[in-house]
PDB file of C-alpha atoms in Angstrom:
ATOM      1  CA  MET Z   1     219.916 144.611 163.321  1.00  0.00           C
ATOM      2  CA  THR Z   2     217.140 145.795 165.580  1.00  0.00           C
ATOM      3  CA  ASP Z   3     217.748 148.742 167.910  1.00  0.00           C
ATOM      4  CA  LYS Z   4     217.937 146.300 170.829  1.00  0.00           C
ATOM      5  CA  GLU Z   5     220.606 144.233 169.063  1.00  0.00           C
ATOM      6  CA  VAL Z   6     222.602 147.375 168.243  1.00  0.00           C
ATOM      7  CA  ILE Z   7     222.484 148.551 171.876  1.00  0.00           C
ATOM      8  CA  ILE Z   8     223.707 145.163 173.134  1.00  0.00           C
ATOM      9  CA  ASP Z   9     226.406 145.085 170.460  1.00  0.00           C
ATOM     10  CA  LEU Z  10     227.689 148.535 171.481  1.00  0.00           C
ATOM     11  CA  TYR Z  11     227.937 147.363 175.095  1.00  0.00           C
ATOM     12  CA  ARG Z  12     229.931 144.319 174.011  1.00  0.00           C
ATOM     13  CA  GLN Z  13     232.111 146.326 171.613  1.00  0.00           C
ATOM     14  CA  GLU Z  14     233.089 148.658 174.444  1.00  0.00           C
ATOM     15  CA  ASN Z  15     234.013 145.777 176.738  1.00  0.00           C
ATOM     16  CA  ARG Z  16     236.231 144.240 174.036  1.00  0.00           C
ATOM     17  CA  ALA Z  17     237.749 147.602 173.125  1.00  0.00           C
ATOM     18  CA  ILE Z  18     238.864 148.495 176.662  1.00  0.00           C
ATOM     19  CA  VAL Z  19     240.673 145.166 177.015  1.00  0.00           C
ATOM     20  CA  ASP Z  20     242.210 145.418 173.519  1.00  0.00           C
ATOM     21  CA  LYS Z  21     243.075 149.114 173.975  1.00  0.00           C
ATOM     22  CA  ASP Z  22     241.133 149.650 170.740  1.00  0.00           C
ATOM     23  CA  ILE Z  23     241.063 153.420 170.841  1.00  0.00           C
ATOM     24  CA  GLU Z  24     239.615 153.693 167.330  1.00  0.00           C
ATOM     25  CA  THR Z  25     236.522 151.661 168.238  1.00  0.00           C
ATOM     26  CA  LEU Z  26     236.022 153.617 171.461  1.00  0.00           C
ATOM     27  CA  GLY Z  27     236.245 156.853 169.498  1.00  0.00           C
ATOM     28  CA  GLN Z  28     233.525 155.623 167.152  1.00  0.00           C
ATOM     29  CA  ILE Z  29     231.021 154.183 169.625  1.00  0.00           C
ATOM     30  CA  LEU Z  30     231.253 156.825 172.362  1.00  0.00           C
ATOM     31  CA  ASP Z  31     229.479 160.135 171.797  1.00  0.00           C
ATOM     32  CA  SER Z  32     231.734 163.172 172.121  1.00  0.00           C
ATOM     33  CA  THR Z  33     229.810 164.202 175.259  1.00  0.00           C
ATOM     34  CA  MET Z  34     230.068 160.763 176.929  1.00  0.00           C
ATOM     35  CA  VAL Z  35     230.924 160.751 180.618  1.00  0.00           C
ATOM     36  CA  LEU Z  36     231.926 157.704 182.677  1.00  0.00           C
ATOM     37  CA  HIS Z  37     230.946 157.966 186.346  1.00  0.00           C
ATOM     38  CA  HIS Z  38     233.438 155.818 188.269  1.00  0.00           C
ATOM     39  CA  MET Z  39     232.669 154.014 191.535  1.00  0.00           C
ATOM     40  CA  THR Z  40     234.653 156.751 193.281  1.00  0.00           C
ATOM     41  CA  GLY Z  41     232.120 159.303 192.056  1.00  0.00           C
ATOM     42  CA  TYR Z  42     234.559 160.826 189.586  1.00  0.00           C
ATOM     43  CA  ALA Z  43     232.844 161.871 186.336  1.00  0.00           C
ATOM     44  CA  GLN Z  44     235.409 161.266 183.603  1.00  0.00           C
ATOM     45  CA  PRO Z  45     234.977 162.772 180.120  1.00  0.00           C
ATOM     46  CA  LYS Z  46     235.373 160.563 177.055  1.00  0.00           C
ATOM     47  CA  LEU Z  47     238.750 161.866 175.859  1.00  0.00           C
ATOM     48  CA  GLU Z  48     240.348 161.665 179.309  1.00  0.00           C
ATOM     49  CA  TRP Z  49     239.118 158.079 179.742  1.00  0.00           C
ATOM     50  CA  ILE Z  50     240.432 157.059 176.324  1.00  0.00           C
ATOM     51  CA  ASP Z  51     243.764 158.770 177.030  1.00  0.00           C
ATOM     52  CA  GLN Z  52     244.144 156.913 180.335  1.00  0.00           C
ATOM     53  CA  ILE Z  53     243.390 153.587 178.644  1.00  0.00           C
ATOM     54  CA  GLN Z  54     245.945 154.388 175.969  1.00  0.00           C
ATOM     55  CA  ASN Z  55     248.712 155.489 178.380  1.00  0.00           C
ATOM     56  CA  GLY Z  56     248.122 152.616 180.825  1.00  0.00           C
ATOM     57  CA  GLU Z  57     246.750 154.543 183.802  1.00  0.00           C
ATOM     58  CA  LEU Z  58     243.674 152.361 183.377  1.00  0.00           C
ATOM     59  CA  LYS Z  59     244.581 148.788 182.428  1.00  0.00           C
ATOM     60  CA  TYR Z  60     241.779 146.382 181.600  1.00  0.00           C
ATOM     61  CA  TYR Z  61     242.947 142.762 181.389  1.00  0.00           C
ATOM     62  CA  SER Z  62     239.617 141.013 180.879  1.00  0.00           C
ATOM     63  CA  SER Z  63     235.896 141.644 180.901  1.00  0.00           C
ATOM     64  CA  ASP Z  64     233.656 138.598 181.137  1.00  0.00           C
ATOM     65  CA  GLU Z  65     229.967 139.233 180.582  1.00  0.00           C
ATOM     66  CA  GLU Z  66     227.575 137.725 183.087  1.00  0.00           C
ATOM     67  CA  GLN Z  67     224.277 139.418 182.330  1.00  0.00           C
ATOM     68  CA  ILE Z  68     222.579 142.210 180.404  1.00  0.00           C
ATOM     69  CA  SER Z  69     219.250 143.388 181.767  1.00  0.00           C
ATOM     70  CA  ASP Z  70     216.737 146.206 181.935  1.00  0.00           C
ATOM     71  CA  ILE Z  71     217.036 147.192 178.278  1.00  0.00           C
ATOM     72  CA  GLN Z  72     214.846 150.225 177.688  1.00  0.00           C
ATOM     73  CA  ILE Z  73     214.313 151.874 174.299  1.00  0.00           C
ATOM     74  CA  ALA Z  74     212.186 154.980 173.845  1.00  0.00           C
ATOM     75  CA  GLY Z  75     212.525 156.684 170.484  1.00  0.00           C
ATOM     76  CA  ASN Z  76     216.103 157.903 170.084  1.00  0.00           C
ATOM     77  CA  TYR Z  77     217.138 157.074 173.654  1.00  0.00           C
ATOM     78  CA  ALA Z  78     217.998 153.755 175.257  1.00  0.00           C
ATOM     79  CA  SER Z  79     219.589 152.268 178.353  1.00  0.00           C
ATOM     80  CA  LEU Z  80     220.720 148.942 179.745  1.00  0.00           C
ATOM     81  CA  ILE Z  81     222.411 147.452 182.771  1.00  0.00           C
ATOM     82  CA  GLY Z  82     225.342 145.123 182.221  1.00  0.00           C
ATOM     83  CA  HIS Z  83     227.125 142.879 184.706  1.00  0.00           C
ATOM     84  CA  ASN Z  84     230.701 141.848 183.952  1.00  0.00           C
ATOM     85  CA  LYS Z  85     233.624 140.434 185.898  1.00  0.00           C
ATOM     86  CA  VAL Z  86     236.340 142.961 185.081  1.00  0.00           C
ATOM     87  CA  LYS Z  87     240.005 142.365 185.829  1.00  0.00           C
ATOM     88  CA  ALA Z  88     241.834 145.689 185.917  1.00  0.00           C
ATOM     89  CA  SER Z  89     244.436 147.937 187.469  1.00  0.00           C
ATOM     90  CA  VAL Z  90     243.039 151.409 188.058  1.00  0.00           C
ATOM     91  CA  TRP Z  91     245.307 154.410 188.600  1.00  0.00           C
ATOM     92  CA  GLY Z  92     248.181 152.330 189.932  1.00  0.00           C
ATOM     93  CA  SER Z  93     246.155 149.996 192.129  1.00  0.00           C
ATOM     94  CA  PRO Z  94     247.001 146.286 192.250  1.00  0.00           C
ATOM     95  CA  VAL Z  95     245.298 144.113 189.652  1.00  0.00           C
ATOM     96  CA  SER Z  96     241.862 143.090 190.965  1.00  0.00           C
ATOM     97  CA  THR Z  97     238.704 141.535 189.600  1.00  0.00           C
ATOM     98  CA  TRP Z  98     235.489 143.443 190.213  1.00  0.00           C
ATOM     99  CA  SER Z  99     231.868 142.448 189.786  1.00  0.00           C
ATOM    100  CA  LEU Z 100     231.137 145.554 187.758  1.00  0.00           C
ATOM    101  CA  GLN Z 101     227.658 146.847 187.037  1.00  0.00           C
ATOM    102  CA  MET Z 102     227.485 149.393 184.248  1.00  0.00           C
ATOM    103  CA  LYS Z 103     224.368 151.452 183.698  1.00  0.00           C
ATOM    104  CA  MET Z 104     224.678 152.694 180.141  1.00  0.00           C
ATOM    105  CA  GLU Z 105     222.693 155.290 178.243  1.00  0.00           C
ATOM    106  CA  PHE Z 106     222.559 155.628 174.480  1.00  0.00           C
ATOM    107  CA  ALA Z 107     221.243 158.113 171.949  1.00  0.00           C
ATOM    108  CA  LYS Z 108     220.540 157.748 168.254  1.00  0.00           C
ATOM    109  CA  ILE Z 109     222.276 160.716 166.637  1.00  0.00           C
ATOM    110  CA  ASN Z 110     221.890 161.231 162.899  1.00  0.00           C
ATOM    111  CA  GLY Z 111     220.527 157.693 162.635  1.00  0.00           C
ATOM    112  CA  LYS Z 112     223.417 156.039 164.510  1.00  0.00           C
ATOM    113  CA  TRP Z 113     223.394 154.783 168.116  1.00  0.00           C
ATOM    114  CA  ALA Z 114     226.191 155.949 170.435  1.00  0.00           C
ATOM    115  CA  ILE Z 115     227.012 155.532 174.126  1.00  0.00           C
ATOM    116  CA  THR Z 116     226.317 158.827 175.916  1.00  0.00           C
ATOM    117  CA  ASN Z 117     226.623 158.099 179.640  1.00  0.00           C
ATOM    118  CA  GLN Z 118     227.915 155.338 181.925  1.00  0.00           C
ATOM    119  CA  VAL Z 119     227.647 154.788 185.660  1.00  0.00           C
ATOM    120  CA  ALA Z 120     229.891 152.115 187.198  1.00  0.00           C
ATOM    121  CA  SER Z 121     229.164 150.345 190.475  1.00  0.00           C
ATOM    122  CA  THR Z 122     229.615 146.884 191.934  1.00  0.00           C
ATOM    123  CA  TYR Z 123     227.022 144.160 192.290  1.00  0.00           C
TER     124      TYR Z 123
END
């Protein structure tokens, strides 16, 4: 796979993993320093995010991809913007569907791409 294909695949793996509560995959594709910046502004570390997916504080029911754009690759760093319709219940809120934009950053560490940073917003 090309670097571009790997980056897109990681984005899609994450979206499947959050719905499937596939903690093992998330552990593998997210760098240990990964931070998810929620729409609220809260910067959530990797392990806290995974824990909240696992214990049901964050429940993802579906994630339907609409578009991937602005893929940038420069050496060992990359980024993309993904648009998905995400059905979820967040921290006890009612189940809703959001038009979620995710700006994702990646780094190639020891020859393997990983997700290092994510910024969520709506579109």
